[in-house]
């Protein structure tokens, strides 16, 4: 019997240097796209995929994330007194059930692989998901839910992938591709941030993973890889060929919200679909476009 996917790791210890000065005193995961912080999108996506236990791998200066998913008595009392029921519900819905959320500190930022490894004792011997809040996916069916549906059919390890321009392969984990069937691609190997000339393909990992716990054994070695960091991709590469490992070409649009331009694009895309401000934003974007045409 395949063990069900119940747990998700959210690595949120990163420094957010690409977004300074905004992220000097605020975690990058708290940057809002329209009206929700990035980390909330990731948590909602995990819940929509049936995840029951949330494990945040945090670092110094990330307290705002813990506060975001906790009660805020003063604010809640005030909203109650003012009969602001809608706002109150928005906040109530954020709070995980007791015991369904855990925070663990990554004392040093030593890479994504190290962050995931820090959660090994909380995950134990069962499959788990990893969601990187920087990667925001706009889709009809949430990205991780799509992956869970495929995972329930094929098992093993499944990572979300998309094609990137060849000149960008050095930003991603890249697949050495095997057999393809529809949206599913066998991963024969994986390379972290290869130079465009060395990249085995242009099919690249975006921040959604479903992994088997064996990956922790491969991370135990703590070997630094690309950029001197302990890379999740290197540990996953060691699993290719030993068990099932697939890339899944998800349906939807991915925004790199760790990048300023990607973050702005995400804000526009999500604002356009937002029930209360969508129409207004559309008007503005169209007016900007008209203006730009004239220049
Ligand atoms: C990380 C991973 C990389 C993956 C990327 C997706 O890189 O190491 O394999 O393709 O996320 O966003 P980072 O963006 O943290 O450098």
PDB file of C-alpha atoms and ligand atoms in Angstrom:
ATOM      1  CA  UNK A   1       0.000   0.000   0.000  1.00  0.00           C
ATOM      2  CA  UNK A   2       1.294   3.440  -0.932  1.00  0.00           C
ATOM      3  CA  UNK A   3       1.575   5.760   2.067  1.00  0.00           C
ATOM      4  CA  UNK A   4      -0.642   8.843   1.664  1.00  0.00           C
ATOM      5  CA  UNK A   5       0.915  12.276   1.293  1.00  0.00           C
ATOM      6  CA  UNK A   6       0.143  14.153   4.512  1.00  0.00           C
ATOM      7  CA  UNK A   7       3.062  16.468   5.217  1.00  0.00           C
ATOM      8  CA  UNK A   8       4.557  19.472   3.483  1.00  0.00           C
ATOM      9  CA  UNK A   9       7.788  21.333   4.080  1.00  0.00           C
ATOM     10  CA  UNK A  10       7.968  25.065   3.458  1.00  0.00           C
ATOM     11  CA  UNK A  11      11.604  26.214   3.404  1.00  0.00           C
ATOM     12  CA  UNK A  12      11.380  29.852   4.500  1.00  0.00           C
ATOM     13  CA  UNK A  13      14.845  30.471   5.933  1.00  0.00           C
ATOM     14  CA  UNK A  14      16.301  32.253   2.873  1.00  0.00           C
ATOM     15  CA  UNK A  15      17.600  35.795   3.165  1.00  0.00           C
ATOM     16  CA  UNK A  16      15.743  37.355   0.242  1.00  0.00           C
ATOM     17  CA  UNK A  17      18.739  39.354  -0.960  1.00  0.00           C
ATOM     18  CA  UNK A  18      17.206  39.770  -4.427  1.00  0.00           C
ATOM     19  CA  UNK A  19      14.478  41.898  -2.900  1.00  0.00           C
ATOM     20  CA  UNK A  20      16.404  44.329  -0.745  1.00  0.00           C
ATOM     21  CA  UNK A  21      15.622  46.787   0.740  1.00  0.00           C
ATOM     22  CA  UNK A  22      12.006  45.495   1.039  1.00  0.00           C
ATOM     23  CA  UNK A  23      13.194  42.315   2.752  1.00  0.00           C
ATOM     24  CA  UNK A  24      15.617  43.879   5.211  1.00  0.00           C
ATOM     25  CA  UNK A  25      13.291  43.566   8.200  1.00  0.00           C
ATOM     26  CA  UNK A  26      10.486  41.528   6.617  1.00  0.00           C
ATOM     27  CA  UNK A  27      10.641  37.909   5.410  1.00  0.00           C
ATOM     28  CA  UNK A  28      10.421  37.737   1.605  1.00  0.00           C
ATOM     29  CA  UNK A  29       7.682  35.122   2.021  1.00  0.00           C
ATOM     30  CA  UNK A  30       5.496  37.857   3.556  1.00  0.00           C
ATOM     31  CA  UNK A  31       5.581  40.026   0.415  1.00  0.00           C
ATOM     32  CA  UNK A  32       1.959  40.328  -0.690  1.00  0.00           C
ATOM     33  CA  UNK A  33       0.620  39.470  -4.105  1.00  0.00           C
ATOM     34  CA  UNK A  34      -2.478  41.694  -4.156  1.00  0.00           C
ATOM     35  CA  UNK A  35      -3.728  41.056  -0.599  1.00  0.00           C
ATOM     36  CA  UNK A  36      -2.106  37.812   0.523  1.00  0.00           C
ATOM     37  CA  UNK A  37       1.495  37.069   1.447  1.00  0.00           C
ATOM     38  CA  UNK A  38       3.327  34.581  -0.769  1.00  0.00           C
ATOM     39  CA  UNK A  39       3.516  32.023   2.028  1.00  0.00           C
ATOM     40  CA  UNK A  40      -0.254  32.016   2.384  1.00  0.00           C
ATOM     41  CA  UNK A  41      -0.681  31.078  -1.280  1.00  0.00           C
ATOM     42  CA  UNK A  42       1.703  28.160  -0.719  1.00  0.00           C
ATOM     43  CA  UNK A  43      -0.139  27.007   2.413  1.00  0.00           C
ATOM     44  CA  UNK A  44      -3.533  27.246   0.700  1.00  0.00           C
ATOM     45  CA  UNK A  45      -2.174  25.248  -2.230  1.00  0.00           C
ATOM     46  CA  UNK A  46      -0.904  22.551   0.135  1.00  0.00           C
ATOM     47  CA  UNK A  47      -4.224  22.340   1.942  1.00  0.00           C
ATOM     48  CA  UNK A  48      -6.106  22.113  -1.368  1.00  0.00           C
ATOM     49  CA  UNK A  49      -3.903  19.114  -2.164  1.00  0.00           C
ATOM     50  CA  UNK A  50      -4.940  17.342   1.055  1.00  0.00           C
ATOM     51  CA  UNK A  51      -1.864  18.169   3.149  1.00  0.00           C
ATOM     52  CA  UNK A  52      -2.579  17.929   6.886  1.00  0.00           C
ATOM     53  CA  UNK A  53       0.743  18.823   8.507  1.00  0.00           C
ATOM     54  CA  UNK A  54       2.654  21.991   7.741  1.00  0.00           C
ATOM     55  CA  UNK A  55       6.371  22.129   8.532  1.00  0.00           C
ATOM     56  CA  UNK A  56       8.070  25.491   8.185  1.00  0.00           C
ATOM     57  CA  UNK A  57      11.858  25.557   8.116  1.00  0.00           C
ATOM     58  CA  UNK A  58      12.521  29.080   9.310  1.00  0.00           C
ATOM     59  CA  UNK A  59      15.506  31.198  10.265  1.00  0.00           C
ATOM     60  CA  UNK A  60      16.294  34.274  12.289  1.00  0.00           C
ATOM     61  CA  UNK A  61      14.072  37.259  11.554  1.00  0.00           C
ATOM     62  CA  UNK A  62      11.189  35.152  10.241  1.00  0.00           C
ATOM     63  CA  UNK A  63       8.867  35.588  13.224  1.00  0.00           C
ATOM     64  CA  UNK A  64       6.270  37.425  11.114  1.00  0.00           C
ATOM     65  CA  UNK A  65       5.471  34.120   9.378  1.00  0.00           C
ATOM     66  CA  UNK A  66       4.642  32.430  12.696  1.00  0.00           C
ATOM     67  CA  UNK A  67       2.526  35.417  13.732  1.00  0.00           C
ATOM     68  CA  UNK A  68       0.673  35.333  10.427  1.00  0.00           C
ATOM     69  CA  UNK A  69      -0.591  31.811  11.138  1.00  0.00           C
ATOM     70  CA  UNK A  70      -1.502  32.513  14.760  1.00  0.00           C
ATOM     71  CA  UNK A  71      -4.248  34.307  16.667  1.00  0.00           C
ATOM     72  CA  UNK A  72      -4.041  38.040  16.913  1.00  0.00           C
ATOM     73  CA  UNK A  73      -6.347  38.717  19.841  1.00  0.00           C
ATOM     74  CA  UNK A  74      -6.319  42.497  19.774  1.00  0.00           C
ATOM     75  CA  UNK A  75      -7.108  42.630  16.076  1.00  0.00           C
ATOM     76  CA  UNK A  76      -9.750  39.903  16.326  1.00  0.00           C
ATOM     77  CA  UNK A  77     -11.452  41.573  19.296  1.00  0.00           C
ATOM     78  CA  UNK A  78     -11.560  44.893  17.464  1.00  0.00           C
ATOM     79  CA  UNK A  79     -13.025  43.271  14.338  1.00  0.00           C
ATOM     80  CA  UNK A  80     -15.661  41.535  16.497  1.00  0.00           C
ATOM     81  CA  UNK A  81     -16.640  44.789  18.220  1.00  0.00           C
ATOM     82  CA  UNK A  82     -16.998  46.481  14.838  1.00  0.00           C
ATOM     83  CA  UNK A  83     -18.986  43.569  13.364  1.00  0.00           C
ATOM     84  CA  UNK A  84     -16.435  43.078  10.596  1.00  0.00           C
ATOM     85  CA  UNK A  85     -17.410  39.461  10.014  1.00  0.00           C
ATOM     86  CA  UNK A  86     -15.832  39.074   6.580  1.00  0.00           C
ATOM     87  CA  UNK A  87     -12.440  40.273   7.781  1.00  0.00           C
ATOM     88  CA  UNK A  88     -12.740  38.139  10.901  1.00  0.00           C
ATOM     89  CA  UNK A  89     -13.403  35.022   8.818  1.00  0.00           C
ATOM     90  CA  UNK A  90     -10.361  35.797   6.639  1.00  0.00           C
ATOM     91  CA  UNK A  91      -8.180  35.715   9.715  1.00  0.00           C
ATOM     92  CA  UNK A  92      -9.861  32.716  11.359  1.00  0.00           C
ATOM     93  CA  UNK A  93      -9.351  30.625   8.229  1.00  0.00           C
ATOM     94  CA  UNK A  94      -5.619  31.212   8.371  1.00  0.00           C
ATOM     95  CA  UNK A  95      -5.035  29.416  11.616  1.00  0.00           C
ATOM     96  CA  UNK A  96      -4.037  25.765  11.416  1.00  0.00           C
ATOM     97  CA  UNK A  97      -5.514  23.308  13.913  1.00  0.00           C
ATOM     98  CA  UNK A  98      -3.402  22.830  17.028  1.00  0.00           C
ATOM     99  CA  UNK A  99      -0.634  20.334  16.371  1.00  0.00           C
ATOM    100  CA  UNK A 100      -0.894  20.594  12.596  1.00  0.00           C
ATOM    101  CA  UNK A 101       1.874  23.130  12.223  1.00  0.00           C
ATOM    102  CA  UNK A 102       5.525  22.987  13.249  1.00  0.00           C
ATOM    103  CA  UNK A 103       8.363  25.467  12.980  1.00  0.00           C
ATOM    104  CA  UNK A 104      11.954  24.374  12.967  1.00  0.00           C
ATOM    105  CA  UNK A 105      14.993  26.606  12.687  1.00  0.00           C
ATOM    106  CA  UNK A 106      17.664  26.246  10.080  1.00  0.00           C
ATOM    107  CA  UNK A 107      20.440  27.944  12.040  1.00  0.00           C
ATOM    108  CA  UNK A 108      22.574  28.634   8.978  1.00  0.00           C
ATOM    109  CA  UNK A 109      21.423  29.285   5.403  1.00  0.00           C
ATOM    110  CA  UNK A 110      23.312  26.367   3.809  1.00  0.00           C
ATOM    111  CA  UNK A 111      21.037  25.710   0.863  1.00  0.00           C
ATOM    112  CA  UNK A 112      17.677  24.175  -0.025  1.00  0.00           C
ATOM    113  CA  UNK A 113      18.888  20.613   0.524  1.00  0.00           C
ATOM    114  CA  UNK A 114      20.019  21.507   4.024  1.00  0.00           C
ATOM    115  CA  UNK A 115      16.697  23.235   4.775  1.00  0.00           C
ATOM    116  CA  UNK A 116      14.733  20.141   3.740  1.00  0.00           C
ATOM    117  CA  UNK A 117      17.117  17.886   5.700  1.00  0.00           C
ATOM    118  CA  UNK A 118      16.470  19.991   8.836  1.00  0.00           C
ATOM    119  CA  UNK A 119      12.861  18.706   8.750  1.00  0.00           C
ATOM    120  CA  UNK A 120      13.811  15.002   8.516  1.00  0.00           C
ATOM    121  CA  UNK A 121      12.766  14.032  12.059  1.00  0.00           C
ATOM    122  CA  UNK A 122       9.417  15.772  11.710  1.00  0.00           C
ATOM    123  CA  UNK A 123       8.695  14.027   8.412  1.00  0.00           C
ATOM    124  CA  UNK A 124       9.853  10.545   9.455  1.00  0.00           C
ATOM    125  CA  UNK A 125       9.437   7.627   7.100  1.00  0.00           C
ATOM    126  CA  UNK A 126       6.707   8.843   4.772  1.00  0.00           C
ATOM    127  CA  UNK A 127       6.406  10.740   1.500  1.00  0.00           C
ATOM    128  CA  UNK A 128       6.221  14.516   1.738  1.00  0.00           C
ATOM    129  CA  UNK A 129       5.802  17.621  -0.397  1.00  0.00           C
ATOM    130  CA  UNK A 130       8.084  20.640  -0.607  1.00  0.00           C
ATOM    131  CA  UNK A 131       6.690  24.012  -1.680  1.00  0.00           C
ATOM    132  CA  UNK A 132       8.849  27.047  -2.404  1.00  0.00           C
ATOM    133  CA  UNK A 133       6.709  30.125  -1.788  1.00  0.00           C
ATOM    134  CA  UNK A 134       8.749  32.179  -4.296  1.00  0.00           C
ATOM    135  CA  UNK A 135       7.302  30.126  -7.101  1.00  0.00           C
ATOM    136  CA  UNK A 136       3.686  31.132  -7.443  1.00  0.00           C
ATOM    137  CA  UNK A 137       1.499  29.227  -9.884  1.00  0.00           C
ATOM    138  CA  UNK A 138      -1.763  30.569 -11.245  1.00  0.00           C
ATOM    139  CA  UNK A 139      -3.921  27.689 -12.422  1.00  0.00           C
ATOM    140  CA  UNK A 140      -7.466  26.369 -12.358  1.00  0.00           C
ATOM    141  CA  UNK A 141      -6.419  23.290 -10.390  1.00  0.00           C
ATOM    142  CA  UNK A 142      -3.746  24.142  -7.796  1.00  0.00           C
ATOM    143  CA  UNK A 143      -0.333  22.891  -8.940  1.00  0.00           C
ATOM    144  CA  UNK A 144       0.316  20.528  -6.011  1.00  0.00           C
ATOM    145  CA  UNK A 145      -3.170  19.019  -6.376  1.00  0.00           C
ATOM    146  CA  UNK A 146      -2.402  18.222 -10.016  1.00  0.00           C
ATOM    147  CA  UNK A 147       0.809  16.555  -8.859  1.00  0.00           C
ATOM    148  CA  UNK A 148      -0.932  14.532  -6.142  1.00  0.00           C
ATOM    149  CA  UNK A 149      -3.370  13.168  -8.712  1.00  0.00           C
ATOM    150  CA  UNK A 150      -0.445  11.979 -10.854  1.00  0.00           C
ATOM    151  CA  UNK A 151       1.464  10.750  -7.796  1.00  0.00           C
ATOM    152  CA  UNK A 152      -1.495   8.598  -6.790  1.00  0.00           C
ATOM    153  CA  UNK A 153      -1.144   6.858 -10.171  1.00  0.00           C
ATOM    154  CA  UNK A 154       2.621   6.548 -10.537  1.00  0.00           C
ATOM    155  CA  UNK A 155       4.074   6.846  -7.005  1.00  0.00           C
ATOM    156  CA  UNK A 156       7.782   7.478  -6.474  1.00  0.00           C
ATOM    157  CA  UNK A 157       9.059  11.033  -6.753  1.00  0.00           C
ATOM    158  CA  UNK A 158       7.359  13.751  -8.782  1.00  0.00           C
ATOM    159  CA  UNK A 159       8.692  17.263  -9.396  1.00  0.00           C
ATOM    160  CA  UNK A 160       6.903  20.103 -11.206  1.00  0.00           C
ATOM    161  CA  UNK A 161       8.675  21.093 -14.422  1.00  0.00           C
ATOM    162  CA  UNK A 162       8.442  23.595 -17.233  1.00  0.00           C
ATOM    163  CA  UNK A 163      10.505  24.506 -20.276  1.00  0.00           C
ATOM    164  CA  UNK A 164      12.706  27.570 -19.822  1.00  0.00           C
ATOM    165  CA  UNK A 165      14.775  29.472 -22.395  1.00  0.00           C
ATOM    166  CA  UNK A 166      18.158  27.714 -22.736  1.00  0.00           C
ATOM    167  CA  UNK A 167      19.999  30.842 -21.562  1.00  0.00           C
ATOM    168  CA  UNK A 168      18.221  30.489 -18.192  1.00  0.00           C
ATOM    169  CA  UNK A 169      19.141  26.883 -17.312  1.00  0.00           C
ATOM    170  CA  UNK A 170      21.722  28.165 -14.823  1.00  0.00           C
ATOM    171  CA  UNK A 171      18.857  29.324 -12.565  1.00  0.00           C
ATOM    172  CA  UNK A 172      17.199  25.918 -12.176  1.00  0.00           C
ATOM    173  CA  UNK A 173      17.469  22.226 -11.486  1.00  0.00           C
ATOM    174  CA  UNK A 174      17.336  20.660 -14.967  1.00  0.00           C
ATOM    175  CA  UNK A 175      16.169  17.186 -16.045  1.00  0.00           C
ATOM    176  CA  UNK A 176      17.936  14.639 -18.151  1.00  0.00           C
ATOM    177  CA  UNK A 177      14.775  13.408 -19.789  1.00  0.00           C
ATOM    178  CA  UNK A 178      13.689   9.860 -20.571  1.00  0.00           C
ATOM    179  CA  UNK A 179      10.352   8.519 -21.782  1.00  0.00           C
ATOM    180  CA  UNK A 180       7.510  11.000 -22.042  1.00  0.00           C
ATOM    181  CA  UNK A 181       3.837  10.223 -21.735  1.00  0.00           C
ATOM    182  CA  UNK A 182       1.520  13.204 -21.862  1.00  0.00           C
ATOM    183  CA  UNK A 183       2.550  15.609 -19.114  1.00  0.00           C
ATOM    184  CA  UNK A 184       4.748  13.039 -17.395  1.00  0.00           C
ATOM    185  CA  UNK A 185       8.457  12.785 -18.174  1.00  0.00           C
ATOM    186  CA  UNK A 186      10.822  10.212 -16.759  1.00  0.00           C
ATOM    187  CA  UNK A 187      13.848  11.832 -15.083  1.00  0.00           C
ATOM    188  CA  UNK A 188      17.022   9.885 -15.887  1.00  0.00           C
ATOM    189  CA  UNK A 189      19.142  12.434 -14.088  1.00  0.00           C
ATOM    190  CA  UNK A 190      19.093  15.953 -12.640  1.00  0.00           C
ATOM    191  CA  UNK A 191      21.641  18.762 -12.655  1.00  0.00           C
ATOM    192  CA  UNK A 192      21.521  21.895 -10.512  1.00  0.00           C
ATOM    193  CA  UNK A 193      22.014  25.177 -12.367  1.00  0.00           C
ATOM    194  CA  UNK A 194      23.935  23.886 -15.405  1.00  0.00           C
ATOM    195  CA  UNK A 195      25.431  26.367 -17.870  1.00  0.00           C
ATOM    196  CA  UNK A 196      23.273  26.585 -21.010  1.00  0.00           C
ATOM    197  CA  UNK A 197      25.860  24.613 -23.037  1.00  0.00           C
ATOM    198  CA  UNK A 198      25.984  21.820 -20.471  1.00  0.00           C
ATOM    199  CA  UNK A 199      22.246  21.554 -19.723  1.00  0.00           C
ATOM    200  CA  UNK A 200      20.887  18.078 -20.563  1.00  0.00           C
ATOM    201  CA  UNK A 201      17.558  19.673 -21.590  1.00  0.00           C
ATOM    202  CA  UNK A 202      15.627  22.869 -20.977  1.00  0.00           C
ATOM    203  CA  UNK A 203      13.035  21.138 -18.804  1.00  0.00           C
ATOM    204  CA  UNK A 204      13.471  22.727 -15.394  1.00  0.00           C
ATOM    205  CA  UNK A 205      12.189  22.185 -11.887  1.00  0.00           C
ATOM    206  CA  UNK A 206       9.980  24.782 -10.304  1.00  0.00           C
ATOM    207  CA  UNK A 207       9.405  24.782  -6.560  1.00  0.00           C
ATOM    208  CA  UNK A 208       6.952  21.914  -6.072  1.00  0.00           C
ATOM    209  CA  UNK A 209       8.159  18.448  -5.128  1.00  0.00           C
ATOM    210  CA  UNK A 210       6.662  15.172  -3.926  1.00  0.00           C
ATOM    211  CA  UNK A 211       9.495  13.088  -2.514  1.00  0.00           C
ATOM    212  CA  UNK A 212      10.123   9.782  -0.822  1.00  0.00           C
ATOM    213  CA  UNK A 213      11.908   9.878   2.541  1.00  0.00           C
ATOM    214  CA  UNK A 214      15.000   8.117   1.075  1.00  0.00           C
ATOM    215  CA  UNK A 215      16.087  11.573  -0.036  1.00  0.00           C
ATOM    216  CA  UNK A 216      17.080  12.354   3.571  1.00  0.00           C
ATOM    217  CA  UNK A 217      19.662   9.562   3.444  1.00  0.00           C
ATOM    218  CA  UNK A 218      21.239  11.196   0.393  1.00  0.00           C
ATOM    219  CA  UNK A 219      21.208  14.580   2.129  1.00  0.00           C
ATOM    220  CA  UNK A 220      22.996  13.154   5.183  1.00  0.00           C
ATOM    221  CA  UNK A 221      26.318  13.452   3.348  1.00  0.00           C
ATOM    222  CA  UNK A 222      25.913  17.277   3.423  1.00  0.00           C
ATOM    223  CA  UNK A 223      28.027  17.635   0.306  1.00  0.00           C
ATOM    224  CA  UNK A 224      28.069  21.163  -1.070  1.00  0.00           C
ATOM    225  CA  UNK A 225      27.104  21.510  -4.734  1.00  0.00           C
ATOM    226  CA  UNK A 226      26.381  24.448  -7.055  1.00  0.00           C
ATOM    227  CA  UNK A 227      27.149  27.803  -5.398  1.00  0.00           C
ATOM    228  CA  UNK A 228      28.749  25.986  -2.435  1.00  0.00           C
ATOM    229  CA  UNK A 229      25.272  25.131  -1.091  1.00  0.00           C
ATOM    230  CA  UNK A 230      23.800  21.768  -0.117  1.00  0.00           C
ATOM    231  CA  UNK A 231      21.459  21.189  -3.023  1.00  0.00           C
ATOM    232  CA  UNK A 232      18.199  19.250  -2.961  1.00  0.00           C
ATOM    233  CA  UNK A 233      18.706  18.572  -6.668  1.00  0.00           C
ATOM    234  CA  UNK A 234      21.975  16.695  -6.018  1.00  0.00           C
ATOM    235  CA  UNK A 235      20.278  14.402  -3.489  1.00  0.00           C
ATOM    236  CA  UNK A 236      17.354  13.824  -5.865  1.00  0.00           C
ATOM    237  CA  UNK A 237      19.799  13.092  -8.698  1.00  0.00           C
ATOM    238  CA  UNK A 238      21.117  10.163  -6.665  1.00  0.00           C
ATOM    239  CA  UNK A 239      17.590   8.744  -6.533  1.00  0.00           C
ATOM    240  CA  UNK A 240      17.101   8.802 -10.309  1.00  0.00           C
ATOM    241  CA  UNK A 241      17.505   5.325 -11.723  1.00  0.00           C
ATOM    242  CA  UNK A 242      16.942   3.677  -8.300  1.00  0.00           C
ATOM    243  CA  UNK A 243      13.199   4.199  -8.153  1.00  0.00           C
ATOM    244  CA  UNK A 244      10.503   6.059  -9.996  1.00  0.00           C
ATOM    245  CA  UNK A 245      11.334   9.692 -10.664  1.00  0.00           C
ATOM    246  CA  UNK A 246       9.186  11.866 -12.878  1.00  0.00           C
ATOM    247  CA  UNK A 247       8.858  15.450 -13.951  1.00  0.00           C
ATOM    248  CA  UNK A 248       5.282  16.662 -14.316  1.00  0.00           C
ATOM    249  CA  UNK A 249       4.518  19.444 -16.755  1.00  0.00           C
ATOM    250  CA  UNK A 250       1.904  21.240 -14.674  1.00  0.00           C
ATOM    251  CA  UNK A 251      -0.976  23.194 -16.144  1.00  0.00           C
ATOM    252  CA  UNK A 252      -0.799  26.894 -15.269  1.00  0.00           C
ATOM    253  CA  UNK A 253       1.456  29.943 -15.277  1.00  0.00           C
ATOM    254  CA  UNK A 254       4.392  30.179 -12.923  1.00  0.00           C
ATOM    255  CA  UNK A 255       5.710  33.471 -11.607  1.00  0.00           C
ATOM    256  CA  UNK A 256       9.165  33.785 -10.081  1.00  0.00           C
ATOM    257  CA  UNK A 257       8.255  36.048  -7.184  1.00  0.00           C
ATOM    258  CA  UNK A 258      11.830  36.096  -5.899  1.00  0.00           C
ATOM    259  CA  UNK A 259      12.534  38.351  -8.843  1.00  0.00           C
ATOM    260  CA  UNK A 260      11.238  41.915  -8.987  1.00  0.00           C
ATOM    261  CA  UNK A 261       9.836  41.684 -12.514  1.00  0.00           C
ATOM    262  CA  UNK A 262       8.256  38.276 -11.806  1.00  0.00           C
ATOM    263  CA  UNK A 263       6.697  39.638  -8.635  1.00  0.00           C
ATOM    264  CA  UNK A 264       5.123  42.579 -10.491  1.00  0.00           C
ATOM    265  CA  UNK A 265       3.830  40.225 -13.204  1.00  0.00           C
ATOM    266  CA  UNK A 266       2.262  38.021 -10.530  1.00  0.00           C
ATOM    267  CA  UNK A 267       0.586  41.016  -8.942  1.00  0.00           C
ATOM    268  CA  UNK A 268      -0.911  42.063 -12.257  1.00  0.00           C
ATOM    269  CA  UNK A 269      -2.046  38.533 -13.164  1.00  0.00           C
ATOM    270  CA  UNK A 270      -3.648  37.916  -9.753  1.00  0.00           C
ATOM    271  CA  UNK A 271      -5.138  41.412  -9.564  1.00  0.00           C
ATOM    272  CA  UNK A 272      -6.816  40.908 -12.952  1.00  0.00           C
ATOM    273  CA  UNK A 273      -8.574  37.813 -11.565  1.00  0.00           C
ATOM    274  CA  UNK A 274      -9.403  39.371  -8.206  1.00  0.00           C
ATOM    275  CA  UNK A 275     -13.194  39.580  -7.654  1.00  0.00           C
ATOM    276  CA  UNK A 276     -13.279  43.080  -6.173  1.00  0.00           C
ATOM    277  CA  UNK A 277     -10.479  44.923  -8.003  1.00  0.00           C
ATOM    278  CA  UNK A 278     -10.141  42.923 -11.262  1.00  0.00           C
ATOM    279  CA  UNK A 279     -12.248  45.266 -13.408  1.00  0.00           C
ATOM    280  CA  UNK A 280     -10.502  48.394 -12.161  1.00  0.00           C
ATOM    281  CA  UNK A 281      -7.045  46.920 -12.698  1.00  0.00           C
ATOM    282  CA  UNK A 282      -7.988  45.788 -16.199  1.00  0.00           C
ATOM    283  CA  UNK A 283      -9.003  49.356 -17.046  1.00  0.00           C
ATOM    284  CA  UNK A 284      -5.690  50.648 -15.728  1.00  0.00           C
ATOM    285  CA  UNK A 285      -3.590  48.056 -17.556  1.00  0.00           C
ATOM    286  CA  UNK A 286      -5.408  48.792 -20.831  1.00  0.00           C
ATOM    287  CA  UNK A 287      -4.900  52.531 -20.341  1.00  0.00           C
ATOM    288  CA  UNK A 288      -1.167  51.962 -19.683  1.00  0.00           C
ATOM    289  CA  UNK A 289      -0.946  49.824 -22.829  1.00  0.00           C
ATOM    290  CA  UNK A 290      -2.616  52.569 -24.910  1.00  0.00           C
ATOM    291  CA  UNK A 291      -0.185  55.142 -23.526  1.00  0.00           C
ATOM    292  CA  UNK A 292       2.820  52.935 -24.212  1.00  0.00           C
ATOM    293  CA  UNK A 293       1.745  52.456 -27.820  1.00  0.00           C
ATOM    294  CA  UNK A 294       1.937  56.205 -28.293  1.00  0.00           C
ATOM    295  CA  UNK A 295       5.519  56.401 -26.986  1.00  0.00           C
TER     296      UNK A 295
HETATM  297  C1  LIG B   1      15.765  26.302  -6.270  1.00  0.00           C
HETATM  298  C2  LIG B   1      16.255  24.911  -6.660  1.00  0.00           C
HETATM  299  C3  LIG B   1      16.217  24.718  -8.171  1.00  0.00           C
HETATM  300  C4  LIG B   1      14.831  25.010  -8.690  1.00  0.00           C
HETATM  301  C5  LIG B   1      14.389  26.432  -8.260  1.00  0.00           C
HETATM  302  C6  LIG B   1      12.946  26.686  -8.647  1.00  0.00           C
HETATM  303  O1  LIG B   1      16.705  27.252  -6.715  1.00  0.00           O
HETATM  304  O2  LIG B   1      17.567  24.718  -6.158  1.00  0.00           O
HETATM  305  O3  LIG B   1      16.589  23.401  -8.506  1.00  0.00           O
HETATM  306  O4  LIG B   1      14.816  24.883 -10.103  1.00  0.00           O
HETATM  307  O5  LIG B   1      14.492  26.575  -6.832  1.00  0.00           O
HETATM  308  O6  LIG B   1      12.568  27.991  -8.338  1.00  0.00           O
HETATM  309  P1  LIG B   1      16.765  28.772  -6.157  1.00  0.00           P
HETATM  310  O7  LIG B   1      15.731  29.527  -6.913  1.00  0.00           O
HETATM  311  O8  LIG B   1      16.498  28.684  -4.706  1.00  0.00           O
HETATM  312  O9  LIG B   1      18.153  29.245  -6.486  1.00  0.00           O
END
